Amino acid sequence: MSFCLALLFCAELFPKAFIYQELPGKRIDELCNTWYNKEKSILPVQKKHRSFGAGRRNERGAMTLQQWVRRCLWLGTVLIILLTFPGIPAAKASSASLPLYQDYIYYSVTPRNEVTINSARASITEAVIPETIDGYPVTEIESYAFKDCVRLKRVSIPDTVKKIGEFAFKDCVNLTDLEIPDTVEKIGWGAAQGTPWLEQQTTDFVIAGKGILLSYLGQDADVQVPDGVTAIGGYAFSACDSVERVELPETLTAIDAFAFDQCRNLRRLEIPDSVTYIGEYAFHWCISLEAVSLPDSVTEVGNHAFAYCKVLQSVQLSSGLKQLTNMVFSGCTALSAVEIPESVEIINNYAFQNCASLREVIIPETVAEVGSGTFEGCTALQKVTFCNPYCRIYDADQTIAASANICGNLQSTAQMYAKKYSRSFISLDQIRGDFDGDGRLTIDDAYEVLKQYATLSAGGVLYLTESQLYACDYNGNGSIEIADAFGILQAYAREFAGKG
């Protein structure tokens, strides 16, 4: 705000002050006209231009020199005040319009008549948050509310609070006393990061609120999370290089964002069927994790949740998932196969990007959209099957790796994508043995198969499309044989005899 007013002040003062020094006896309009004509500017002169803080004009609509000087003095006074008394820090400026509690804590009242603690003055040293303000219960401490309050030493939270947002007390470097009641149901990731209160805990498991594990401070390779823990909080095991195996309790319902981020030696973890939510980046860069099985109770998995788990080979997805989020398995270079459940409706951007070992994927009929770069960099991908003929495929060459054959229905979006980007297309409508694609098995088809077999037997090279190769392999054993042609003739004979 101060900077913008400074620019406005300078823009108003210096050019026109120079003009007045040249021609002090003229009105604003005349002076501006003189200046523009002198410089031969092509810009139009706006005679009725009104600036911020403009004073009254004379009877002819122009501003006199005296009025212009008053305006400059007014702007200068405002600018000096703003620069001398900047008020609260810039990071807290958005809270200036909110009411204050005890001159230190900013709060707001929600439409449900509940109070949210939004932020605090940087000079605060102690925050005893009351149960009610203005007669309304205090139920939430907003994200970043006390972040970087470096003088803050003590915080007392009442039983009415149900939620504490992420990074609420982050980097309060003198906070040694933090009272979190058992009534708190959700604590955002990193809420107490960078505080001596967290760093000075003496137990391996720092648990607060309704069974929320804020941090693991132990050094064991095998970790058994205590019964009663309902959520693995954000960053709870982040970068714990000693941890190799984790046993989770049946009371667990959520694994929050960044919970196991960069646990580089974590190899095995079984997720109980009580879990419904896995947050973003939850297992990001767990480069030793080999297998993941998501129980059907899991309905949401966040962005990047398993990204760059470089030795992850086996994934079993929950039948409760509605979508595969952005980059959820990106960079899982050892992942060779994945079965997408029929509950999935959207595959978001880069979900399997750079899964360099992935060979085949069947996208079920329930999937309505495949996002940008979904199979980009999947260099071993041989086949992608679209069971939904109307599935929206992001219109870009890198959405599906160039190595992949695309399977789908005739006149489907998969066929249109394959045609536009010169990919091999195999029709799901095609009948094995139907070489000419007319929908029937005939003597002509048997003849073409015999011709291709003869070419191979003579050491020749076949120049066939994937669809033609599929048709030639009538018995589906992966090779072109006389038995394929014979099978086509038998099928033709049965059909012909039936009609006779």
Short mmCIF file of C-alpha atoms in Angstrom, two decimals:
data_model
loop_
_atom_site.label_atom_id
_atom_site.label_comp_id
_atom_site.label_asym_id
_atom_site.label_seq_id
_atom_site.Cartn_x
_atom_site.Cartn_y
_atom_site.Cartn_z
CA MET A 1 0.00 0.00 0.00
CA SER A 2 2.76 2.43 0.99
CA PHE A 3 4.73 1.61 -2.15
CA CYS A 4 1.73 2.17 -4.42
CA LEU A 5 0.97 5.54 -2.83
CA ALA A 6 4.61 6.52 -3.17
CA LEU A 7 4.47 5.82 -6.90
CA LEU A 8 1.22 7.77 -7.19
CA PHE A 9 2.70 10.71 -5.30
CA CYS A 10 5.80 10.84 -7.48
CA ALA A 11 3.78 10.48 -10.67
CA GLU A 12 1.56 13.39 -9.62
CA LEU A 13 4.24 15.65 -8.21
CA PHE A 14 7.40 15.63 -10.33
CA PRO A 15 6.22 16.01 -13.95
CA LYS A 16 3.71 18.72 -13.13
CA ALA A 17 6.09 20.48 -10.71
CA PHE A 18 8.56 20.77 -13.56
CA ILE A 19 5.88 22.24 -15.79
CA TYR A 20 4.90 24.77 -13.14
CA GLN A 21 8.49 25.85 -12.80
CA GLU A 22 8.49 26.55 -16.51
CA LEU A 23 5.07 28.20 -16.66
CA PRO A 24 3.87 29.03 -13.14
CA GLY A 25 1.01 31.29 -14.11
CA LYS A 26 -1.09 28.87 -16.17
CA ARG A 27 -3.85 26.46 -15.34
CA ILE A 28 -3.35 22.70 -15.33
CA ASP A 29 -5.11 22.18 -18.66
CA GLU A 30 -3.10 24.87 -20.40
CA LEU A 31 0.14 23.64 -18.92
CA CYS A 32 -0.50 20.05 -20.02
CA ASN A 33 -1.42 21.17 -23.50
CA THR A 34 1.75 23.24 -23.66
CA TRP A 35 3.84 20.28 -22.55
CA TYR A 36 2.32 17.76 -24.98
CA ASN A 37 2.47 20.17 -27.90
CA LYS A 38 6.07 20.97 -27.10
CA GLU A 39 7.00 17.31 -27.20
CA LYS A 40 4.71 16.59 -30.19
CA SER A 41 3.20 13.61 -28.35
CA ILE A 42 0.57 11.51 -30.11
CA LEU A 43 -1.13 10.75 -26.79
CA PRO A 44 -4.48 12.51 -26.31
CA VAL A 45 -4.72 15.15 -23.61
CA GLN A 46 -7.42 14.25 -21.10
CA LYS A 47 -8.57 17.65 -19.90
CA LYS A 48 -11.03 16.21 -17.39
CA HIS A 49 -8.69 13.64 -15.89
CA ARG A 50 -9.34 13.15 -12.16
CA SER A 51 -6.51 11.82 -9.99
CA PHE A 52 -6.55 10.32 -6.52
CA GLY A 53 -7.21 13.11 -3.97
CA ALA A 54 -8.03 15.70 -6.64
CA GLY A 55 -9.19 19.07 -5.25
CA ARG A 56 -11.94 21.36 -6.44
CA ARG A 57 -11.62 22.96 -9.84
CA ASN A 58 -12.31 26.57 -10.76
CA GLU A 59 -15.36 27.71 -12.60
CA ARG A 60 -13.85 26.71 -15.95
CA GLY A 61 -13.19 23.11 -14.82
CA ALA A 62 -9.42 23.53 -14.47
CA MET A 63 -7.26 23.21 -11.36
CA THR A 64 -5.23 26.21 -10.27
CA LEU A 65 -1.64 26.11 -9.12
CA GLN A 66 -2.69 26.73 -5.51
CA GLN A 67 -5.12 23.82 -5.57
CA TRP A 68 -2.53 21.53 -7.13
CA VAL A 69 0.03 22.41 -4.43
CA ARG A 70 -2.53 21.62 -1.70
CA ARG A 71 -3.12 18.23 -3.28
CA CYS A 72 0.60 17.46 -3.35
CA LEU A 73 0.94 18.45 0.31
CA TRP A 74 -2.00 16.17 1.21
CA LEU A 75 -0.51 13.23 -0.63
CA GLY A 76 2.87 13.88 0.95
CA THR A 77 1.39 13.88 4.45
CA VAL A 78 -0.38 10.56 3.86
CA LEU A 79 2.79 9.04 2.44
CA ILE A 80 4.91 10.13 5.42
CA ILE A 81 2.40 8.63 7.86
CA LEU A 82 2.32 5.31 6.02
CA LEU A 83 6.08 5.05 5.78
CA THR A 84 6.64 6.08 9.41
CA PHE A 85 3.94 3.89 10.96
CA PRO A 86 3.73 0.75 8.84
CA GLY A 87 1.53 -1.03 11.45
CA ILE A 88 1.41 -4.80 11.58
CA PRO A 89 3.79 -6.91 9.47
CA ALA A 90 2.91 -7.47 5.80
CA ALA A 91 2.15 -11.16 6.40
CA LYS A 92 -0.57 -10.19 8.88
CA ALA A 93 -1.93 -7.25 6.92
CA SER A 94 -4.97 -9.17 5.67
CA SER A 95 -6.13 -9.52 9.29
CA ALA A 96 -6.23 -5.79 9.96
CA SER A 97 -9.94 -5.61 9.27
CA LEU A 98 -10.72 -8.43 11.74
CA PRO A 99 -11.67 -7.82 15.38
CA LEU A 100 -9.01 -8.24 18.06
CA TYR A 101 -9.16 -10.26 21.25
CA GLN A 102 -7.08 -8.77 24.09
CA ASP A 103 -5.27 -6.62 21.52
CA TYR A 104 -3.22 -9.59 20.23
CA ILE A 105 -5.41 -12.23 18.55
CA TYR A 106 -7.43 -11.69 15.39
CA TYR A 107 -10.62 -13.72 15.01
CA SER A 108 -13.72 -14.04 12.85
CA VAL A 109 -17.22 -15.39 13.34
CA THR A 110 -18.42 -18.01 10.84
CA PRO A 111 -21.95 -18.22 9.40
CA ARG A 112 -22.53 -21.03 11.91
CA ASN A 113 -21.87 -18.59 14.76
CA GLU A 114 -18.55 -20.18 15.65
CA VAL A 115 -15.29 -18.33 16.21
CA THR A 116 -12.13 -19.03 14.22
CA ILE A 117 -8.75 -17.74 15.42
CA ASN A 118 -7.19 -16.30 12.26
CA SER A 119 -3.86 -14.79 13.26
CA ALA A 120 -1.98 -12.88 15.93
CA ARG A 121 0.29 -9.90 16.33
CA ALA A 122 3.96 -10.73 16.06
CA SER A 123 4.57 -9.30 19.55
CA ILE A 124 2.35 -11.85 21.31
CA THR A 125 4.09 -13.79 24.11
CA GLU A 126 1.21 -15.78 25.57
CA ALA A 127 -2.05 -16.93 24.01
CA VAL A 128 -4.75 -18.11 26.41
CA ILE A 129 -7.59 -18.75 24.01
CA PRO A 130 -10.99 -18.54 25.71
CA GLU A 131 -13.87 -20.96 25.21
CA THR A 132 -16.08 -18.17 23.87
CA ILE A 133 -15.63 -14.75 22.29
CA ASP A 134 -18.58 -12.39 21.94
CA GLY A 135 -20.77 -15.23 23.20
CA TYR A 136 -19.75 -17.63 20.41
CA PRO A 137 -17.70 -20.82 20.95
CA VAL A 138 -14.12 -20.91 19.66
CA THR A 139 -13.93 -24.04 17.47
CA GLU A 140 -10.97 -23.60 15.12
CA ILE A 141 -7.42 -22.27 14.89
CA GLU A 142 -6.78 -21.41 11.26
CA SER A 143 -3.77 -22.51 9.22
CA TYR A 144 -0.67 -20.34 9.82
CA ALA A 145 -2.49 -18.49 12.62
CA PHE A 146 0.55 -18.16 14.91
CA LYS A 147 3.28 -19.03 12.41
CA ASP A 148 6.57 -17.17 13.03
CA CYS A 149 5.36 -15.59 16.27
CA VAL A 150 8.90 -15.81 17.62
CA ARG A 151 8.06 -14.26 21.03
CA LEU A 152 5.25 -16.70 21.75
CA LYS A 153 6.08 -18.95 24.72
CA ARG A 154 2.79 -20.43 25.86
CA VAL A 155 -0.52 -21.41 24.21
CA SER A 156 -3.57 -22.74 26.01
CA ILE A 157 -6.36 -24.15 23.80
CA PRO A 158 -9.87 -24.68 25.21
CA ASP A 159 -11.95 -27.87 24.94
CA THR A 160 -14.27 -26.18 22.44
CA VAL A 161 -11.63 -26.25 19.67
CA LYS A 162 -12.14 -29.10 17.16
CA LYS A 163 -9.62 -28.24 14.47
CA ILE A 164 -6.09 -26.83 14.24
CA GLY A 165 -4.91 -25.95 10.74
CA GLU A 166 -1.60 -26.79 9.10
CA PHE A 167 1.49 -24.89 10.24
CA ALA A 168 -0.61 -23.14 12.91
CA PHE A 169 2.39 -22.80 15.27
CA LYS A 170 5.22 -23.48 12.84
CA ASP A 171 8.55 -21.86 13.66
CA CYS A 172 7.40 -20.38 16.96
CA VAL A 173 10.96 -20.80 18.13
CA ASN A 174 10.27 -19.98 21.79
CA LEU A 175 7.06 -21.95 22.21
CA THR A 176 7.72 -24.39 25.06
CA ASP A 177 4.23 -24.82 26.49
CA LEU A 178 1.43 -25.97 24.16
CA GLU A 179 -1.77 -27.35 25.67
CA ILE A 180 -3.87 -29.30 23.11
CA PRO A 181 -7.05 -30.82 24.59
CA ASP A 182 -8.38 -34.28 23.76
CA THR A 183 -11.36 -32.71 22.02
CA VAL A 184 -9.33 -31.65 18.95
CA GLU A 185 -10.35 -33.94 16.08
CA LYS A 186 -8.03 -32.72 13.34
CA ILE A 187 -4.54 -31.24 13.42
CA GLY A 188 -3.09 -30.08 10.11
CA TRP A 189 0.33 -31.10 8.93
CA GLY A 190 3.34 -29.39 10.46
CA ALA A 191 1.22 -27.62 13.09
CA ALA A 192 4.04 -27.62 15.66
CA GLN A 193 7.06 -27.88 13.36
CA GLY A 194 10.07 -25.87 14.45
CA THR A 195 8.93 -25.44 18.04
CA PRO A 196 10.94 -26.44 21.13
CA TRP A 197 7.71 -27.90 22.56
CA LEU A 198 7.81 -30.65 19.92
CA GLU A 199 11.56 -31.11 19.89
CA GLN A 200 11.78 -31.51 23.67
CA GLN A 201 9.21 -34.31 23.95
CA THR A 202 10.62 -37.36 25.76
CA THR A 203 8.35 -40.09 24.38
CA ASP A 204 8.78 -41.87 21.03
CA PHE A 205 5.21 -41.16 20.02
CA VAL A 206 3.95 -37.59 20.38
CA ILE A 207 0.16 -37.92 20.45
CA ALA A 208 -2.31 -35.03 20.85
CA GLY A 209 -6.01 -34.39 20.48
CA LYS A 210 -8.20 -37.40 19.67
CA GLY A 211 -5.38 -39.86 19.06
CA ILE A 212 -3.45 -37.85 16.45
CA LEU A 213 0.18 -38.91 16.13
CA LEU A 214 2.07 -35.66 15.57
CA SER A 215 5.56 -37.07 15.44
CA TYR A 216 7.65 -40.21 15.88
CA LEU A 217 10.90 -39.42 17.70
CA GLY A 218 12.22 -42.97 18.10
CA GLN A 219 15.03 -44.72 16.25
CA ASP A 220 13.67 -48.27 15.89
CA ALA A 221 13.64 -50.17 12.60
CA ASP A 222 10.40 -52.00 13.47
CA VAL A 223 7.71 -49.61 14.68
CA GLN A 224 4.36 -50.55 16.16
CA VAL A 225 2.05 -47.55 16.33
CA PRO A 226 0.04 -47.67 19.60
CA ASP A 227 -3.61 -48.69 19.68
CA GLY A 228 -5.94 -45.74 19.93
CA VAL A 229 -4.12 -43.66 17.33
CA THR A 230 -6.72 -42.45 14.85
CA ALA A 231 -4.52 -40.50 12.45
CA ILE A 232 -0.88 -40.41 11.41
CA GLY A 233 -0.34 -36.67 11.34
CA GLY A 234 1.45 -34.80 8.59
CA TYR A 235 5.25 -35.24 8.68
CA ALA A 236 4.94 -37.69 11.63
CA PHE A 237 7.52 -40.10 10.13
CA SER A 238 8.97 -37.77 7.52
CA ALA A 239 12.63 -38.51 6.76
CA CYS A 240 12.86 -41.17 9.52
CA ASP A 241 15.65 -43.15 7.88
CA SER A 242 15.81 -45.73 10.68
CA VAL A 243 12.26 -47.01 10.04
CA GLU A 244 11.99 -50.16 7.90
CA ARG A 245 8.66 -51.71 8.92
CA VAL A 246 5.55 -50.12 10.44
CA GLU A 247 2.56 -51.86 11.97
CA LEU A 248 -0.54 -49.69 12.08
CA PRO A 249 -3.45 -50.15 14.54
CA GLU A 250 -7.03 -51.02 13.62
CA THR A 251 -8.14 -47.73 15.17
CA LEU A 252 -6.44 -45.75 12.39
CA THR A 253 -8.69 -43.88 9.94
CA ALA A 254 -6.35 -41.42 8.21
CA ILE A 255 -2.76 -41.10 7.01
CA ASP A 256 -2.24 -37.39 6.52
CA ALA A 257 -0.13 -35.49 4.01
CA PHE A 258 3.63 -36.08 4.11
CA ALA A 259 3.16 -38.66 6.91
CA PHE A 260 5.91 -40.99 5.63
CA ASP A 261 7.50 -38.62 3.14
CA GLN A 262 11.11 -39.58 2.38
CA CYS A 263 11.22 -42.61 4.68
CA ARG A 264 13.98 -43.97 2.48
CA ASN A 265 14.33 -47.35 4.20
CA LEU A 266 10.64 -48.13 4.70
CA ARG A 267 10.09 -51.51 3.05
CA ARG A 268 6.86 -52.91 4.39
CA LEU A 269 3.66 -51.38 5.68
CA GLU A 270 0.20 -52.93 5.88
CA ILE A 271 -2.68 -50.46 5.80
CA PRO A 272 -5.63 -51.68 7.93
CA ASP A 273 -9.14 -51.72 6.48
CA SER A 274 -10.19 -49.00 8.94
CA VAL A 275 -8.30 -46.36 6.91
CA THR A 276 -10.41 -44.18 4.62
CA TYR A 277 -8.00 -41.38 3.67
CA ILE A 278 -4.39 -41.12 2.51
CA GLY A 279 -3.11 -37.56 2.07
CA GLU A 280 -0.95 -35.99 -0.59
CA TYR A 281 2.73 -36.91 -0.60
CA ALA A 282 1.99 -39.45 2.17
CA PHE A 283 4.60 -41.97 0.88
CA HIS A 284 6.44 -39.66 -1.49
CA TRP A 285 10.06 -40.76 -2.10
CA CYS A 286 9.79 -43.95 -0.04
CA ILE A 287 12.42 -45.43 -2.32
CA SER A 288 12.55 -48.84 -0.59
CA LEU A 289 8.80 -49.53 -0.47
CA GLU A 290 8.15 -52.66 -2.54
CA ALA A 291 4.39 -53.27 -2.37
CA VAL A 292 1.20 -51.40 -1.53
CA SER A 293 -2.24 -52.83 -0.87
CA LEU A 294 -5.02 -50.32 -0.35
CA PRO A 295 -8.06 -51.81 1.41
CA ASP A 296 -11.49 -51.17 -0.05
CA SER A 297 -12.23 -48.79 2.81
CA VAL A 298 -9.88 -46.19 1.27
CA THR A 299 -11.94 -43.67 -0.70
CA GLU A 300 -9.38 -40.91 -1.24
CA VAL A 301 -5.67 -40.86 -2.06
CA GLY A 302 -4.01 -37.46 -2.44
CA ASN A 303 -1.77 -36.06 -5.17
CA HIS A 304 1.77 -37.49 -5.33
CA ALA A 305 0.88 -39.99 -2.58
CA PHE A 306 3.23 -42.73 -3.88
CA ALA A 307 5.32 -40.67 -6.31
CA TYR A 308 8.94 -41.75 -6.78
CA CYS A 309 8.64 -45.01 -4.85
CA LYS A 310 11.28 -46.32 -7.19
CA VAL A 311 11.22 -50.03 -6.26
CA LEU A 312 7.44 -50.30 -5.90
CA GLN A 313 6.50 -53.32 -8.00
CA SER A 314 3.04 -54.33 -6.82
CA VAL A 315 -0.03 -52.14 -6.26
CA GLN A 316 -3.51 -53.23 -5.29
CA LEU A 317 -5.98 -50.37 -5.50
CA SER A 318 -9.10 -49.91 -3.42
CA SER A 319 -12.48 -50.55 -5.01
CA GLY A 320 -13.69 -47.45 -3.18
CA LEU A 321 -11.56 -45.00 -5.17
CA LYS A 322 -13.35 -42.56 -7.46
CA GLN A 323 -10.23 -41.09 -9.01
CA LEU A 324 -6.49 -41.53 -9.39
CA THR A 325 -5.06 -38.16 -8.44
CA ASN A 326 -2.30 -36.08 -10.03
CA MET A 327 1.07 -37.87 -10.16
CA VAL A 328 -0.11 -40.47 -7.64
CA PHE A 329 2.32 -43.11 -9.00
CA SER A 330 4.60 -40.83 -11.02
CA GLY A 331 8.21 -41.98 -11.11
CA CYS A 332 7.47 -45.51 -9.83
CA THR A 333 9.96 -46.95 -12.30
CA ALA A 334 9.68 -50.60 -11.14
CA LEU A 335 5.88 -50.77 -11.33
CA SER A 336 5.10 -53.30 -14.07
CA ALA A 337 1.36 -53.87 -13.68
CA VAL A 338 -1.65 -52.20 -12.13
CA GLU A 339 -5.32 -53.13 -12.11
CA ILE A 340 -7.61 -50.11 -12.13
CA PRO A 341 -10.86 -50.86 -10.28
CA GLU A 342 -14.23 -50.21 -11.89
CA SER A 343 -15.04 -47.61 -9.23
CA VAL A 344 -12.56 -45.15 -10.79
CA GLU A 345 -14.13 -42.40 -12.89
CA ILE A 346 -11.17 -40.06 -13.55
CA ILE A 347 -7.45 -40.63 -14.04
CA ASN A 348 -5.83 -37.28 -13.41
CA ASN A 349 -2.73 -35.66 -14.87
CA TYR A 350 0.55 -37.62 -14.89
CA ALA A 351 -0.88 -40.40 -12.70
CA PHE A 352 1.56 -42.98 -14.13
CA GLN A 353 4.17 -40.65 -15.62
CA ASN A 354 7.61 -42.25 -16.04
CA CYS A 355 6.47 -45.69 -14.84
CA ALA A 356 9.15 -47.12 -17.10
CA SER A 357 8.36 -50.80 -16.39
CA LEU A 358 4.59 -50.61 -16.89
CA ARG A 359 3.59 -52.93 -19.75
CA GLU A 360 -0.17 -53.10 -20.02
CA VAL A 361 -3.12 -51.19 -18.62
CA ILE A 362 -6.83 -51.82 -18.97
CA ILE A 363 -8.91 -48.70 -18.37
CA PRO A 364 -12.39 -49.80 -17.31
CA GLU A 365 -15.66 -48.60 -18.77
CA THR A 366 -16.34 -46.43 -15.72
CA VAL A 367 -13.42 -44.11 -16.49
CA ALA A 368 -14.75 -40.99 -18.25
CA GLU A 369 -11.52 -38.97 -18.44
CA VAL A 370 -7.78 -39.54 -18.77
CA GLY A 371 -5.68 -36.47 -18.00
CA SER A 372 -2.57 -34.92 -19.46
CA GLY A 373 0.64 -36.98 -19.49
CA THR A 374 -1.03 -39.96 -17.78
CA PHE A 375 1.30 -42.48 -19.46
CA GLU A 376 4.06 -40.11 -20.50
CA GLY A 377 7.52 -41.67 -20.28
CA CYS A 378 6.15 -45.22 -19.87
CA THR A 379 8.75 -46.53 -22.30
CA ALA A 380 7.90 -50.24 -21.84
CA LEU A 381 4.15 -49.76 -22.28
CA GLN A 382 2.87 -52.10 -24.98
CA LYS A 383 -0.89 -51.91 -24.71
CA VAL A 384 -3.55 -49.55 -23.32
CA THR A 385 -7.15 -50.75 -23.57
CA PHE A 386 -10.04 -48.29 -23.35
CA CYS A 387 -13.28 -50.03 -22.48
CA ASN A 388 -15.30 -46.80 -22.59
CA PRO A 389 -15.72 -45.71 -26.23
CA TYR A 390 -16.49 -42.15 -25.08
CA CYS A 391 -13.62 -41.71 -22.62
CA ARG A 392 -12.13 -38.21 -22.89
CA ILE A 393 -8.41 -38.58 -23.58
CA TYR A 394 -6.31 -35.45 -23.11
CA ASP A 395 -5.45 -34.22 -26.58
CA ALA A 396 -1.66 -34.28 -26.53
CA ASP A 397 0.93 -36.62 -27.98
CA GLN A 398 2.55 -37.30 -24.59
CA THR A 399 -0.67 -38.44 -22.90
CA ILE A 400 0.11 -42.03 -23.96
CA ALA A 401 3.65 -43.26 -24.63
CA ALA A 402 4.44 -43.76 -28.32
CA SER A 403 5.37 -47.41 -27.73
CA ALA A 404 1.83 -48.41 -26.74
CA ASN A 405 -0.77 -50.07 -28.96
CA ILE A 406 -4.16 -48.55 -28.31
CA CYS A 407 -7.16 -50.85 -28.06
CA GLY A 408 -10.74 -49.67 -28.20
CA ASN A 409 -14.02 -49.77 -30.05
CA LEU A 410 -14.40 -48.66 -33.64
CA GLN A 411 -15.26 -44.95 -33.96
CA SER A 412 -14.27 -44.42 -30.32
CA THR A 413 -12.20 -41.62 -28.82
CA ALA A 414 -9.37 -44.15 -28.48
CA GLN A 415 -9.41 -44.77 -32.24
CA MET A 416 -9.50 -41.03 -32.95
CA TYR A 417 -6.54 -40.46 -30.63
CA ALA A 418 -4.60 -43.30 -32.27
CA LYS A 419 -5.28 -41.92 -35.73
CA LYS A 420 -4.34 -38.34 -34.84
CA TYR A 421 -1.03 -39.29 -33.23
CA SER A 422 -0.13 -42.19 -35.59
CA ARG A 423 -0.47 -44.93 -33.01
CA SER A 424 -1.29 -48.54 -33.73
CA PHE A 425 -4.97 -49.27 -33.06
CA ILE A 426 -6.59 -52.63 -32.31
CA SER A 427 -10.34 -52.78 -32.45
CA LEU A 428 -12.15 -54.49 -29.60
CA ASP A 429 -14.98 -55.10 -32.04
CA GLN A 430 -12.78 -57.20 -34.31
CA ILE A 431 -13.32 -60.96 -34.60
CA ARG A 432 -10.24 -63.17 -34.55
CA GLY A 433 -9.71 -64.48 -38.05
CA ASP A 434 -11.55 -61.57 -39.72
CA PHE A 435 -8.55 -60.38 -41.75
CA ASP A 436 -10.46 -58.05 -44.05
CA GLY A 437 -12.55 -56.59 -41.22
CA ASP A 438 -15.94 -57.17 -42.80
CA GLY A 439 -17.36 -58.74 -39.62
CA ARG A 440 -17.50 -62.30 -41.01
CA LEU A 441 -15.19 -65.32 -41.24
CA THR A 442 -14.86 -66.36 -44.89
CA ILE A 443 -12.65 -68.34 -47.25
CA ASP A 444 -10.93 -65.07 -48.16
CA ASP A 445 -9.82 -64.63 -44.55
CA ALA A 446 -8.43 -68.18 -44.47
CA TYR A 447 -6.58 -67.51 -47.72
CA GLU A 448 -4.95 -64.35 -46.34
CA VAL A 449 -3.82 -66.20 -43.20
CA LEU A 450 -2.29 -68.98 -45.32
CA LYS A 451 -0.49 -66.37 -47.43
CA GLN A 452 1.03 -64.74 -44.35
CA TYR A 453 2.06 -68.13 -43.01
CA ALA A 454 3.75 -68.97 -46.31
CA THR A 455 5.65 -65.67 -46.21
CA LEU A 456 6.95 -66.41 -42.74
CA SER A 457 7.89 -69.99 -43.65
CA ALA A 458 9.93 -68.68 -46.58
CA GLY A 459 11.86 -66.35 -44.28
CA GLY A 460 10.02 -63.26 -45.39
CA VAL A 461 8.98 -60.23 -43.36
CA LEU A 462 5.34 -59.41 -42.64
CA TYR A 463 4.14 -55.85 -43.08
CA LEU A 464 0.88 -56.07 -41.16
CA THR A 465 -0.95 -53.77 -38.81
CA GLU A 466 -1.62 -54.82 -35.23
CA SER A 467 -5.24 -55.41 -36.21
CA GLN A 468 -4.21 -57.76 -39.05
CA LEU A 469 -1.80 -59.64 -36.80
CA TYR A 470 -4.58 -60.04 -34.29
CA ALA A 471 -6.86 -61.45 -37.03
CA CYS A 472 -4.23 -63.92 -38.28
CA ASP A 473 -3.75 -65.46 -34.84
CA TYR A 474 -7.14 -67.18 -34.82
CA ASN A 475 -6.37 -69.59 -31.99
CA GLY A 476 -4.74 -66.85 -29.89
CA ASN A 477 -1.46 -68.65 -29.19
CA GLY A 478 0.73 -65.76 -30.30
CA SER A 479 1.86 -67.15 -33.68
CA ILE A 480 0.54 -67.55 -37.26
CA GLU A 481 0.07 -71.22 -38.21
CA ILE A 482 -1.78 -73.46 -40.68
CA ALA A 483 -4.06 -74.29 -37.75
CA ASP A 484 -5.27 -70.69 -37.75
CA ALA A 485 -6.41 -70.91 -41.38
CA PHE A 486 -7.95 -74.33 -40.76
CA GLY A 487 -9.89 -72.98 -37.77
CA ILE A 488 -11.27 -70.11 -39.88
CA LEU A 489 -12.42 -72.59 -42.54
CA GLN A 490 -14.11 -74.73 -39.90
CA ALA A 491 -15.96 -71.72 -38.52
CA TYR A 492 -17.02 -70.72 -42.03
CA ALA A 493 -18.25 -74.23 -42.77
CA ARG A 494 -20.31 -74.32 -39.56
CA GLU A 495 -21.90 -71.00 -40.37
CA PHE A 496 -22.57 -72.05 -43.99
CA ALA A 497 -24.08 -75.40 -42.90
CA GLY A 498 -26.30 -73.61 -40.38
CA LYS A 499 -27.68 -71.35 -43.09
CA GLY A 500 -28.22 -74.33 -45.40
#
